[in-house]
Short mmCIF file of the C-alpha atoms (twelve columns), coordinates in Angstrom:
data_MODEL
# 
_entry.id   MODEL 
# 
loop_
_atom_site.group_PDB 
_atom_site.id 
_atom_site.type_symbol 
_atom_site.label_atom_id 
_atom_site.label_alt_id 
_atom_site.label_comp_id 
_atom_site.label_asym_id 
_atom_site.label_seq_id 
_atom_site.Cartn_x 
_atom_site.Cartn_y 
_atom_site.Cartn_z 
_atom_site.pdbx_PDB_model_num 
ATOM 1   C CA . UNK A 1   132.931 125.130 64.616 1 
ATOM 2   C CA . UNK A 2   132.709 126.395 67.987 1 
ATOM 3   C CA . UNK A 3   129.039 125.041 68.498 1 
ATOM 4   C CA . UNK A 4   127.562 125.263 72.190 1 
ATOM 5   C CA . UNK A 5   127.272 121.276 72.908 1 
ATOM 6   C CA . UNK A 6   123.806 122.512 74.628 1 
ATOM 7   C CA . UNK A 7   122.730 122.717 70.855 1 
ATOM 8   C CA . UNK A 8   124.797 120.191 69.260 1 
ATOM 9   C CA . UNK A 9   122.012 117.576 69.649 1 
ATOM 10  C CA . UNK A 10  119.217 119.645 67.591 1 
ATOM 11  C CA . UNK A 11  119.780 120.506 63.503 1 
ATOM 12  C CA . UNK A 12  117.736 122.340 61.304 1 
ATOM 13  C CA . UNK A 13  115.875 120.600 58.760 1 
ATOM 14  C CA . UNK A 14  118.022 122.386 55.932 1 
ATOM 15  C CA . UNK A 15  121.289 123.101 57.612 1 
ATOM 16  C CA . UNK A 16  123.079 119.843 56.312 1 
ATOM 17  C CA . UNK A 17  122.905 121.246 52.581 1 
ATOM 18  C CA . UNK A 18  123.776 124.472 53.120 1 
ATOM 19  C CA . UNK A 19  127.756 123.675 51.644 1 
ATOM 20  C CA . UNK A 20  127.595 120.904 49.570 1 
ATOM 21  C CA . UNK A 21  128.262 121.511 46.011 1 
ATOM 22  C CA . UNK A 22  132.576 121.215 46.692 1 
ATOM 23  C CA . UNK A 23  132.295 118.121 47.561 1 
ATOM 24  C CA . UNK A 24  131.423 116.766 44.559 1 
ATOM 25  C CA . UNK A 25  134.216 115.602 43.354 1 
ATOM 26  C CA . UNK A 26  135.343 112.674 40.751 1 
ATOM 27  C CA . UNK A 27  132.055 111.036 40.108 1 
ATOM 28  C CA . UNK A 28  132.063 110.875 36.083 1 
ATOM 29  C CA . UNK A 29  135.606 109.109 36.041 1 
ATOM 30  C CA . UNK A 30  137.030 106.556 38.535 1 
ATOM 31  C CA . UNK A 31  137.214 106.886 42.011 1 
ATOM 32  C CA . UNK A 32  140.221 108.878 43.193 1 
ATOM 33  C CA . UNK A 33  140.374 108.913 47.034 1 
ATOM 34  C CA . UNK A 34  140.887 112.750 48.423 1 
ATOM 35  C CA . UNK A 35  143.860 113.455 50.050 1 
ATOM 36  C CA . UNK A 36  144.054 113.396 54.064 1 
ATOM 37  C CA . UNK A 37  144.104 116.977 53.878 1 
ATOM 38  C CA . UNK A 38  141.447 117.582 51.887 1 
ATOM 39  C CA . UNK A 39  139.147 115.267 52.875 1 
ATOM 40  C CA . UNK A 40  138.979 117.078 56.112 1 
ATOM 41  C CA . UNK A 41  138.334 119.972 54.860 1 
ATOM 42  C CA . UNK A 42  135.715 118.728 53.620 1 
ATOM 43  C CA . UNK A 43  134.189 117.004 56.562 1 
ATOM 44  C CA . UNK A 44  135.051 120.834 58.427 1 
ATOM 45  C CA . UNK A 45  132.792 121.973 55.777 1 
ATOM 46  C CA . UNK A 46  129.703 120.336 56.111 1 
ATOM 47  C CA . UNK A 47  130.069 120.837 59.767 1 
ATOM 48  C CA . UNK A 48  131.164 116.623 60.661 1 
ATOM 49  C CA . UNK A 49  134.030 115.563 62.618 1 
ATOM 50  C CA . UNK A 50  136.793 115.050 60.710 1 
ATOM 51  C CA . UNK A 51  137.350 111.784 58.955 1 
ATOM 52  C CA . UNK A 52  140.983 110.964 57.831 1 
ATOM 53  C CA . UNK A 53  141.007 108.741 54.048 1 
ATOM 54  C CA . UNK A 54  144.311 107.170 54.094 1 
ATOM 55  C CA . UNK A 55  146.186 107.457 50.193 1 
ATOM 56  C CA . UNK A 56  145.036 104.459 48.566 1 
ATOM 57  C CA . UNK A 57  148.120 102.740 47.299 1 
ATOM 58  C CA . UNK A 58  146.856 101.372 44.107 1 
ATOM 59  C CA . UNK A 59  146.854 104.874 42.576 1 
ATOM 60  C CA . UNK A 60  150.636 106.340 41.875 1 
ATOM 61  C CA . UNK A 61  150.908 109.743 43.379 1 
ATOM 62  C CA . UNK A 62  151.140 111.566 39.700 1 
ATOM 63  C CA . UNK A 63  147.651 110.680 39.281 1 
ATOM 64  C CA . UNK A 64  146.676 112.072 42.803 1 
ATOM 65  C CA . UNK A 65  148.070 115.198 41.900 1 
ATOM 66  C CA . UNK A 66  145.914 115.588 38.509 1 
ATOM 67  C CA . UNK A 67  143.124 114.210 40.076 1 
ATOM 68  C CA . UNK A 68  142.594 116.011 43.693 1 
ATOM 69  C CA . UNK A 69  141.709 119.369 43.176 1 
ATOM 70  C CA . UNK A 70  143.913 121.981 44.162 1 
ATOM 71  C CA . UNK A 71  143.052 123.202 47.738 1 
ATOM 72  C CA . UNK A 72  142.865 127.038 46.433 1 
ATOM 73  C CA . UNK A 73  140.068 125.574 44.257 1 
ATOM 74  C CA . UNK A 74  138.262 125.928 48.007 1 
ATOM 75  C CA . UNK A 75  138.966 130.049 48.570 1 
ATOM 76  C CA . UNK A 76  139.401 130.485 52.476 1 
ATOM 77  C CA . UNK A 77  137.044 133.082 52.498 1 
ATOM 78  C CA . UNK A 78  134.442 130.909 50.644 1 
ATOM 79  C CA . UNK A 79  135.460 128.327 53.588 1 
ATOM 80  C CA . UNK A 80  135.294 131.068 56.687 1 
ATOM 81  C CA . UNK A 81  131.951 132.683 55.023 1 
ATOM 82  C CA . UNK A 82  130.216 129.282 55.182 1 
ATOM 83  C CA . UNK A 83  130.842 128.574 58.846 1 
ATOM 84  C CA . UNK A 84  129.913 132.235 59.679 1 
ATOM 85  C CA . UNK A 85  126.722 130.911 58.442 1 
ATOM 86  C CA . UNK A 86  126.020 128.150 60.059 1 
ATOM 87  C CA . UNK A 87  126.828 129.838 62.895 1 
ATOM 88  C CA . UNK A 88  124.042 132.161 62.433 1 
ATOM 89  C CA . UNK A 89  121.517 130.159 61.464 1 
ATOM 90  C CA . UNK A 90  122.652 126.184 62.968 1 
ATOM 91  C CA . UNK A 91  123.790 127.538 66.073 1 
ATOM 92  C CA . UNK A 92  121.751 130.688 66.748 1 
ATOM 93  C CA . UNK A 93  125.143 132.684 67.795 1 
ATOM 94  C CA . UNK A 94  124.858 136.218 68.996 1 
ATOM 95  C CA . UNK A 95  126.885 138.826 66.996 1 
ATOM 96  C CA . UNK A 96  130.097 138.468 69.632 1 
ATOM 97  C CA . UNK A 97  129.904 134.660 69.453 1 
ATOM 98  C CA . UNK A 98  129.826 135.329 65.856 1 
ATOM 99  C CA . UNK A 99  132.698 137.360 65.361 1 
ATOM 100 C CA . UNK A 100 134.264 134.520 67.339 1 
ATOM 101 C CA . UNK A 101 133.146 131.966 65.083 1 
ATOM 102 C CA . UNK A 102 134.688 133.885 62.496 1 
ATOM 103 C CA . UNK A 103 138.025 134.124 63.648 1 
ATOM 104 C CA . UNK A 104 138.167 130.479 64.682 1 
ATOM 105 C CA . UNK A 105 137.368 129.762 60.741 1 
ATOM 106 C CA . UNK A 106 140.266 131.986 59.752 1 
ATOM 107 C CA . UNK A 107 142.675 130.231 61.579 1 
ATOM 108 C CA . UNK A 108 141.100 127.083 60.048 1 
ATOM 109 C CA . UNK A 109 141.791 127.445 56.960 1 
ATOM 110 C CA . UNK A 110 145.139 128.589 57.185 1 
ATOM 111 C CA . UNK A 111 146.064 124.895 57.413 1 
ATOM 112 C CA . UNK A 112 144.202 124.540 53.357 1 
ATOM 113 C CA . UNK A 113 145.020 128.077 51.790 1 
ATOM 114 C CA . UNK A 114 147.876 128.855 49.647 1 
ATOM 115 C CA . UNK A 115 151.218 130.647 51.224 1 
ATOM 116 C CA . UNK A 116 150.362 134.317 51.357 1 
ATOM 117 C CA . UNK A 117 146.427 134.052 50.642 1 
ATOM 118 C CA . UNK A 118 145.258 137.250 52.328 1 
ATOM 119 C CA . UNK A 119 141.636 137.133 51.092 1 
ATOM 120 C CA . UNK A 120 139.572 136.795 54.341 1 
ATOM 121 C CA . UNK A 121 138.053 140.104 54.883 1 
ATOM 122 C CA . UNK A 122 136.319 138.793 58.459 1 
ATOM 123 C CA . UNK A 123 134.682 142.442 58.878 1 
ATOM 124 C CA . UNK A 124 133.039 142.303 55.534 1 
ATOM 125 C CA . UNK A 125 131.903 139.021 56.159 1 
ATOM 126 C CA . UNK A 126 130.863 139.614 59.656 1 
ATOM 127 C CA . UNK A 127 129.038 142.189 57.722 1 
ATOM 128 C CA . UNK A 128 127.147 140.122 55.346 1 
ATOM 129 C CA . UNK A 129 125.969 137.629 57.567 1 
ATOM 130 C CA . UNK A 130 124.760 139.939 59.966 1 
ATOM 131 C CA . UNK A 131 123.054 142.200 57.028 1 
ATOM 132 C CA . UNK A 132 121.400 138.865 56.064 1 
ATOM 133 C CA . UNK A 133 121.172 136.222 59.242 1 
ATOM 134 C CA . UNK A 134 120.001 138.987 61.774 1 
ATOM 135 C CA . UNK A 135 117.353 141.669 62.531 1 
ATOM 136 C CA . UNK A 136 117.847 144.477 64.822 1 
ATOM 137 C CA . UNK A 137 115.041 145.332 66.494 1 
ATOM 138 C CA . UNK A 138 113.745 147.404 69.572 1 
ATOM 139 C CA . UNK A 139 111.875 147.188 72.973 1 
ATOM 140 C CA . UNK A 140 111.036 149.638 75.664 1 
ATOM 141 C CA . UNK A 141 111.944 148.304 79.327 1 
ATOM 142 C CA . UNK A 142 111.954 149.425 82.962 1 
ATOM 143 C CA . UNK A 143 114.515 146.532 84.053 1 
ATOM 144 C CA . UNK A 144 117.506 144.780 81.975 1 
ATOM 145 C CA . UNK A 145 115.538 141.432 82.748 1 
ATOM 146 C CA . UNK A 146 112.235 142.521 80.981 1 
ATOM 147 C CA . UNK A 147 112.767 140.300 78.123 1 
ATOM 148 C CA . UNK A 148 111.854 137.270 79.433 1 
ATOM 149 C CA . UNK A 149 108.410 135.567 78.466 1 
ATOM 150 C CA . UNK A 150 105.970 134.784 80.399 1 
ATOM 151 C CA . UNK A 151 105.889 130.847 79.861 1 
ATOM 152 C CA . UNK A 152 108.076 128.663 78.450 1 
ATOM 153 C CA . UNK A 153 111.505 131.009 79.770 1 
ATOM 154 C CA . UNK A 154 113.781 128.268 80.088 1 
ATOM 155 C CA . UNK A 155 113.634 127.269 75.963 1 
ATOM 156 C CA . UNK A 156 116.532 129.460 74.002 1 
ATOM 157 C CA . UNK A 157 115.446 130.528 70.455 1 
ATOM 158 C CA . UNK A 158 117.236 128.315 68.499 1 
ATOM 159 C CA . UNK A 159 115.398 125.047 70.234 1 
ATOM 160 C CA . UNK A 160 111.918 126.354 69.514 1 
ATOM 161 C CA . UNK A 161 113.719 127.237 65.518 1 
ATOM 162 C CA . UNK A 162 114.397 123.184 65.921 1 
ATOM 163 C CA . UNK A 163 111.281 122.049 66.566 1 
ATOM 164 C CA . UNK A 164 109.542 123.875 64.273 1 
ATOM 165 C CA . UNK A 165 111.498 122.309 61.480 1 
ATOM 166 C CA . UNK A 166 111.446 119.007 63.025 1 
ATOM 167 C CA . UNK A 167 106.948 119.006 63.216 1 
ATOM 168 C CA . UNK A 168 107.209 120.508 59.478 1 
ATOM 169 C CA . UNK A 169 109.567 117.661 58.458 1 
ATOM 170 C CA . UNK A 170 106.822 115.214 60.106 1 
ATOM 171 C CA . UNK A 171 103.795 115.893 59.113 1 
ATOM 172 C CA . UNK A 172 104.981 115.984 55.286 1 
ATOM 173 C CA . UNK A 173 105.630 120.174 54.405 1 
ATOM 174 C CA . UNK A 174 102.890 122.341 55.133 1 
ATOM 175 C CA . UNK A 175 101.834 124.865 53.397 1 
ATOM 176 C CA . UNK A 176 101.918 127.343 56.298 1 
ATOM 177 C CA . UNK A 177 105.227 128.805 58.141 1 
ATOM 178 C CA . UNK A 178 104.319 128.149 61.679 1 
ATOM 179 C CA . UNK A 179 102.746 125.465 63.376 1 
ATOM 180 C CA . UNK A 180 99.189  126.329 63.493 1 
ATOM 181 C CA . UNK A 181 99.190  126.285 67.695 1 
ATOM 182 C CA . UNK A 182 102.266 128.315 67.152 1 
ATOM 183 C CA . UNK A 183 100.624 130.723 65.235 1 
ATOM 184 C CA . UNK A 184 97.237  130.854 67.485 1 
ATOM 185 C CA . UNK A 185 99.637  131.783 70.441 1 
ATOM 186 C CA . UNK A 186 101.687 134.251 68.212 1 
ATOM 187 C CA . UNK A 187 98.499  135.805 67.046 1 
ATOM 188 C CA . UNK A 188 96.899  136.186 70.295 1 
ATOM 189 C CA . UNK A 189 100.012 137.719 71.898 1 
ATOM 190 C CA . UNK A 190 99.998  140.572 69.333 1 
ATOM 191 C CA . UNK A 191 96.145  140.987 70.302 1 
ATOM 192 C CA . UNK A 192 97.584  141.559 73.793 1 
ATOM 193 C CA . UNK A 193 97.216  138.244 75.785 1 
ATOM 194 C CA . UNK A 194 100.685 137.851 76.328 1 
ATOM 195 C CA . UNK A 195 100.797 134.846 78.538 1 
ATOM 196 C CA . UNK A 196 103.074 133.650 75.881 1 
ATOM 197 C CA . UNK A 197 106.657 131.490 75.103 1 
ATOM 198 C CA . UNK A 198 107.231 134.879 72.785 1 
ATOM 199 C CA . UNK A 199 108.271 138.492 73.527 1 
ATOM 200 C CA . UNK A 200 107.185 141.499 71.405 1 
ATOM 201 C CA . UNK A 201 109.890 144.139 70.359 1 
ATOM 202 C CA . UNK A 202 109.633 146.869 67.629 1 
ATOM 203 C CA . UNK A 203 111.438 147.783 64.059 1 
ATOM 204 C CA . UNK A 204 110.860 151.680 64.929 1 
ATOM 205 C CA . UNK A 205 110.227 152.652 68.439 1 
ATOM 206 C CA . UNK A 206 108.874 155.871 67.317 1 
ATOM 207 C CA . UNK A 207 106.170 154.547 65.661 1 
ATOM 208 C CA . UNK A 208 104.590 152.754 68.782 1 
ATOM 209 C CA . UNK A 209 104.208 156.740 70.159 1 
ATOM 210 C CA . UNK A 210 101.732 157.362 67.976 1 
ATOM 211 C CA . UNK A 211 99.804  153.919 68.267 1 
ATOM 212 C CA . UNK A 212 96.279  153.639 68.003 1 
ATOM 213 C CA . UNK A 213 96.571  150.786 70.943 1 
ATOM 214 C CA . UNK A 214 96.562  152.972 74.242 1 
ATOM 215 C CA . UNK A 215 98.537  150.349 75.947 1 
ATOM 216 C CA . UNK A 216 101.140 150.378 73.331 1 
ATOM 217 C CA . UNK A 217 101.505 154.178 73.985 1 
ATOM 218 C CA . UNK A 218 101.604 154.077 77.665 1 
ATOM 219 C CA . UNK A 219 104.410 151.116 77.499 1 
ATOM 220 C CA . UNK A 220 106.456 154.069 74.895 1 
ATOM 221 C CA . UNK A 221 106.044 157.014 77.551 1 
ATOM 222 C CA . UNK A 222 106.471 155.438 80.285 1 
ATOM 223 C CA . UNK A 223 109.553 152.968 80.046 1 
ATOM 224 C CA . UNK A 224 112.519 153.693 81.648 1 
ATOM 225 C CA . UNK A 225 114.933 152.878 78.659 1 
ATOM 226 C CA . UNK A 226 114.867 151.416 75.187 1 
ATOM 227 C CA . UNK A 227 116.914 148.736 74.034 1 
ATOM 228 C CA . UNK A 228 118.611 147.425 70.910 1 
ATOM 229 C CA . UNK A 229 118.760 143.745 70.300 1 
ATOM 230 C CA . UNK A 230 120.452 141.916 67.627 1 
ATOM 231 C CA . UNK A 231 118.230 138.649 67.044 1 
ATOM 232 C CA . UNK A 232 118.328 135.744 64.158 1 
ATOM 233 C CA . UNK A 233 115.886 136.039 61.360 1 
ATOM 234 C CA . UNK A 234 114.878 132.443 62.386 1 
ATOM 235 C CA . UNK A 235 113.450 133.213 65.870 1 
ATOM 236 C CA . UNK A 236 111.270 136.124 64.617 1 
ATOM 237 C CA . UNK A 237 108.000 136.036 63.626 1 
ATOM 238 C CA . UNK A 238 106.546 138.942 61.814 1 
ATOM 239 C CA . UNK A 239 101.985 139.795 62.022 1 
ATOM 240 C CA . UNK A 240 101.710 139.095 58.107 1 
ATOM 241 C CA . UNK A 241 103.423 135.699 58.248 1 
ATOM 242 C CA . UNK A 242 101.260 134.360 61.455 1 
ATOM 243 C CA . UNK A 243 97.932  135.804 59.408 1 
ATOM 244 C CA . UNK A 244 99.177  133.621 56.972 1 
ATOM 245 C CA . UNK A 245 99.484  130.952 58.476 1 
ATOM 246 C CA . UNK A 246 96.363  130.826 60.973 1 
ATOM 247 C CA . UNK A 247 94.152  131.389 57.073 1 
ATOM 248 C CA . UNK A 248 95.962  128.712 55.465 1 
ATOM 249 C CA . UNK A 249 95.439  126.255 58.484 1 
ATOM 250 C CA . UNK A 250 91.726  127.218 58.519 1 
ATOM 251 C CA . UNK A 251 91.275  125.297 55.378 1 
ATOM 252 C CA . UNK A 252 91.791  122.216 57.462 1 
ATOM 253 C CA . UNK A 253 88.920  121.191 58.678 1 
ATOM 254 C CA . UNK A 254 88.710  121.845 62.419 1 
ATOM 255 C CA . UNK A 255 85.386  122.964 64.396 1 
ATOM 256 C CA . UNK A 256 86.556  123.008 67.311 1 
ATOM 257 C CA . UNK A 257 88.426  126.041 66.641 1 
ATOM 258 C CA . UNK A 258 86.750  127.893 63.343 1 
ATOM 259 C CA . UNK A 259 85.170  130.463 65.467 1 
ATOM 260 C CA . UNK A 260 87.812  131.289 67.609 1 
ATOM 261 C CA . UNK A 261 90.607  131.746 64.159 1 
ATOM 262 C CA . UNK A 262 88.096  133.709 62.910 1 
ATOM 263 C CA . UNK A 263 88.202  135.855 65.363 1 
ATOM 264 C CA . UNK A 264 91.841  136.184 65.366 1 
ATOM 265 C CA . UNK A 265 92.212  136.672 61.823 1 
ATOM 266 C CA . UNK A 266 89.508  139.696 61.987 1 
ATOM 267 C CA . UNK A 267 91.455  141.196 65.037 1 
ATOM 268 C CA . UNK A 268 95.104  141.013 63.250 1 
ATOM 269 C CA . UNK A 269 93.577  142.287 60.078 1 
ATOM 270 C CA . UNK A 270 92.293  145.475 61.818 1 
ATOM 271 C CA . UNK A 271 96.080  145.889 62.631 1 
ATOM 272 C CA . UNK A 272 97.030  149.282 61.531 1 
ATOM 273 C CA . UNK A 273 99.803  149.097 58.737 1 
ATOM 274 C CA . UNK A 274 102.448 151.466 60.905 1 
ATOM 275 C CA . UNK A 275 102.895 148.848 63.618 1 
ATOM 276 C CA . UNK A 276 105.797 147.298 63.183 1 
ATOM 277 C CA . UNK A 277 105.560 144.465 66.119 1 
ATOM 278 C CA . UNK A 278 107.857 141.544 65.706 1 
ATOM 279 C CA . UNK A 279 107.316 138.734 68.402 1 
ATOM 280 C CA . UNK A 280 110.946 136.951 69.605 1 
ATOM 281 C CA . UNK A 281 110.343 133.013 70.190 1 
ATOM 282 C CA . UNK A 282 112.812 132.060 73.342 1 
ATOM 283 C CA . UNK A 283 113.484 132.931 76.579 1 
ATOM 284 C CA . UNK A 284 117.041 134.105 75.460 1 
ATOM 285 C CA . UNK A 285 116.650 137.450 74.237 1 
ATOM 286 C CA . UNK A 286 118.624 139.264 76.763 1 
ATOM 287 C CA . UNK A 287 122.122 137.496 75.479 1 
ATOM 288 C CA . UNK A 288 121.472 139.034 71.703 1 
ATOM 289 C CA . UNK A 289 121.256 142.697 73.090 1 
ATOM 290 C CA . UNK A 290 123.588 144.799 71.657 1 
ATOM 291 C CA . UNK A 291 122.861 148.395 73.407 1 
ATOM 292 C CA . UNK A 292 120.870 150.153 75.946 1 
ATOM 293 C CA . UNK A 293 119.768 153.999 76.469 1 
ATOM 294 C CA . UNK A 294 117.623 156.139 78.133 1 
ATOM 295 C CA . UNK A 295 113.675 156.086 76.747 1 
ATOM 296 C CA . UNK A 296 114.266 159.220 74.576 1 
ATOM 297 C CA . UNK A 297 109.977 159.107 74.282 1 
ATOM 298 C CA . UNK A 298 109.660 159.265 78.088 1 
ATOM 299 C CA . UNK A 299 107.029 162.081 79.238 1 
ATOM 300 C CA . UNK A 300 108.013 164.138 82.299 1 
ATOM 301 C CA . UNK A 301 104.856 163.298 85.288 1 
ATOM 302 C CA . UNK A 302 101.689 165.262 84.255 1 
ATOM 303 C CA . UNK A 303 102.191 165.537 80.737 1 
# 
């Protein structure tokens, strides 16, 4: 895959798996080596470099044909939906480098699939992975570079998306989502002290308009234009999954900070129900926008 070698050094804690069922092949009778072909499909697969397994001689070539499984066993849009995948979600790739990704799969497997195998539909699977992978969300600006946070601006999404799983993977699988410092600095930011590695956008601009937060009104009639960003699931956090986590961290015991999650949990819990924040983790936003306009909200001077 096409993977930016800026990112190649991270993985996510779960990304290895996410393909692996093909490859088991042969392990209730003896072992049949795959063919060179095959094999690197395989390795292509699971996202390795590809590792050529030379025909072992011992076994005659009939039983190489009965044994290896047939390489339409291994559909090529099975093949091209799994990269688009890890694209999204190993990768972090915006929609265009997507659709990239995607193509570069198709011609991929042209090498495995069978003369005249037609079945890669790359829109509907650009579809599906963007349907599933992404979020589109929205934020009102004055300048195209008003995305950036405030600290922290130099780390792209899917690094921060690394780390996390990298402290959960340490410390044994916590109960809660986020890392509880994470969290504290997620929470706060929605309470408005946005000195903060995340950026706040919107599901439905319309509804920050009517906000009970004055702030959150003023930033809705008086921004210059709204855009439209396309962002990975991954690198969002939502208000009800950061509540969760700052209460679930409280049970460990920590006095240094009781008083001060307490607070925070009271403050996001007087959050009204319409607000439909979602905080961005990166300092890459701007490269997952997808469209700009004028702020159709915008009030005219006096009104």
């Amino acid at each position: 895959m096409n993977i930016d070698p800026r990112n190649a050094a991270g993985t996510s804690a779960d990304g290895h798996d996410a393909a692996r069922q093909p490859h088991e092949v042969g392990q209730a009778s003896s072992p049949v080596r795959l063919s060179a072909d095959q094999a690197e499909f395989e390795d292509q697969l699971h996202g390795l470099h590809p590792v050529h397994h030379a025909p072992d001689p011992a076994v005659s070539s009939t039983a190489l044909n009965q044994a290896v499984p047939r390489t339409d066993h291994y559909p090529a849009a099975s093949f091209v939906s799994a990269r688009a995948q890890l694209a999204a979600t190993l990768t972090g790739a915006t929609l265009e480098a997507l659709k990239n990704e995607i193509d570069l799969a198709e011609q991929q497997s042209a090498r495995w699939a069978p003369a005249g195998d037609d079945s890669v539909d790359r829109d509907h699977i650009f579809d599906n992975i963007a349907a599933s992978a992404y979020l589109t969300l929205q934020r009102f600006q004055n300048q195209d570079s008003d995305c950036k946070p405030r600290t922290e601006a130099s780390t792209c999404a899917i690094s921060h998306v690394r780390n996390t799983a990298r402290d959960h993977s340490s410390i044994g699988n916590p109960l809660e989502r986020y890392p509880m410092d994470r969290a504290r600095q997620a929470g706060w930011h929605m309470r408005g002290e946005t000195a903060s590695p995340f950026v706040s956008l919107v599901d439905d601009p319309i509804k920050l308009t009517v906000s009970r937060d004055h702030w959150a009104r003023a930033i809705a009639h008086n921004a210059n234009t709204l855009h439209t960003y396309a962002v990975p699931k991954s690198a969002v956090w939502t208000p009800d999954d950061v509540l969760s986590s700052v209460g679930l961290g409280m049970n460990v015991e920590d006095q240094d900070n009781i008083d001060a999650d307490v607070d925070l949990m009271c403050s996001l819990g007087r959050t009204p129900t319409r607000e439909t924040e979602r905080l961005f983790l990166g300092g890459d936003l701007e490269s997952y926008r997808i469209a700009s306009e004028d702020n159709p909200y915008k009030r005219a001077a006096g009104d």
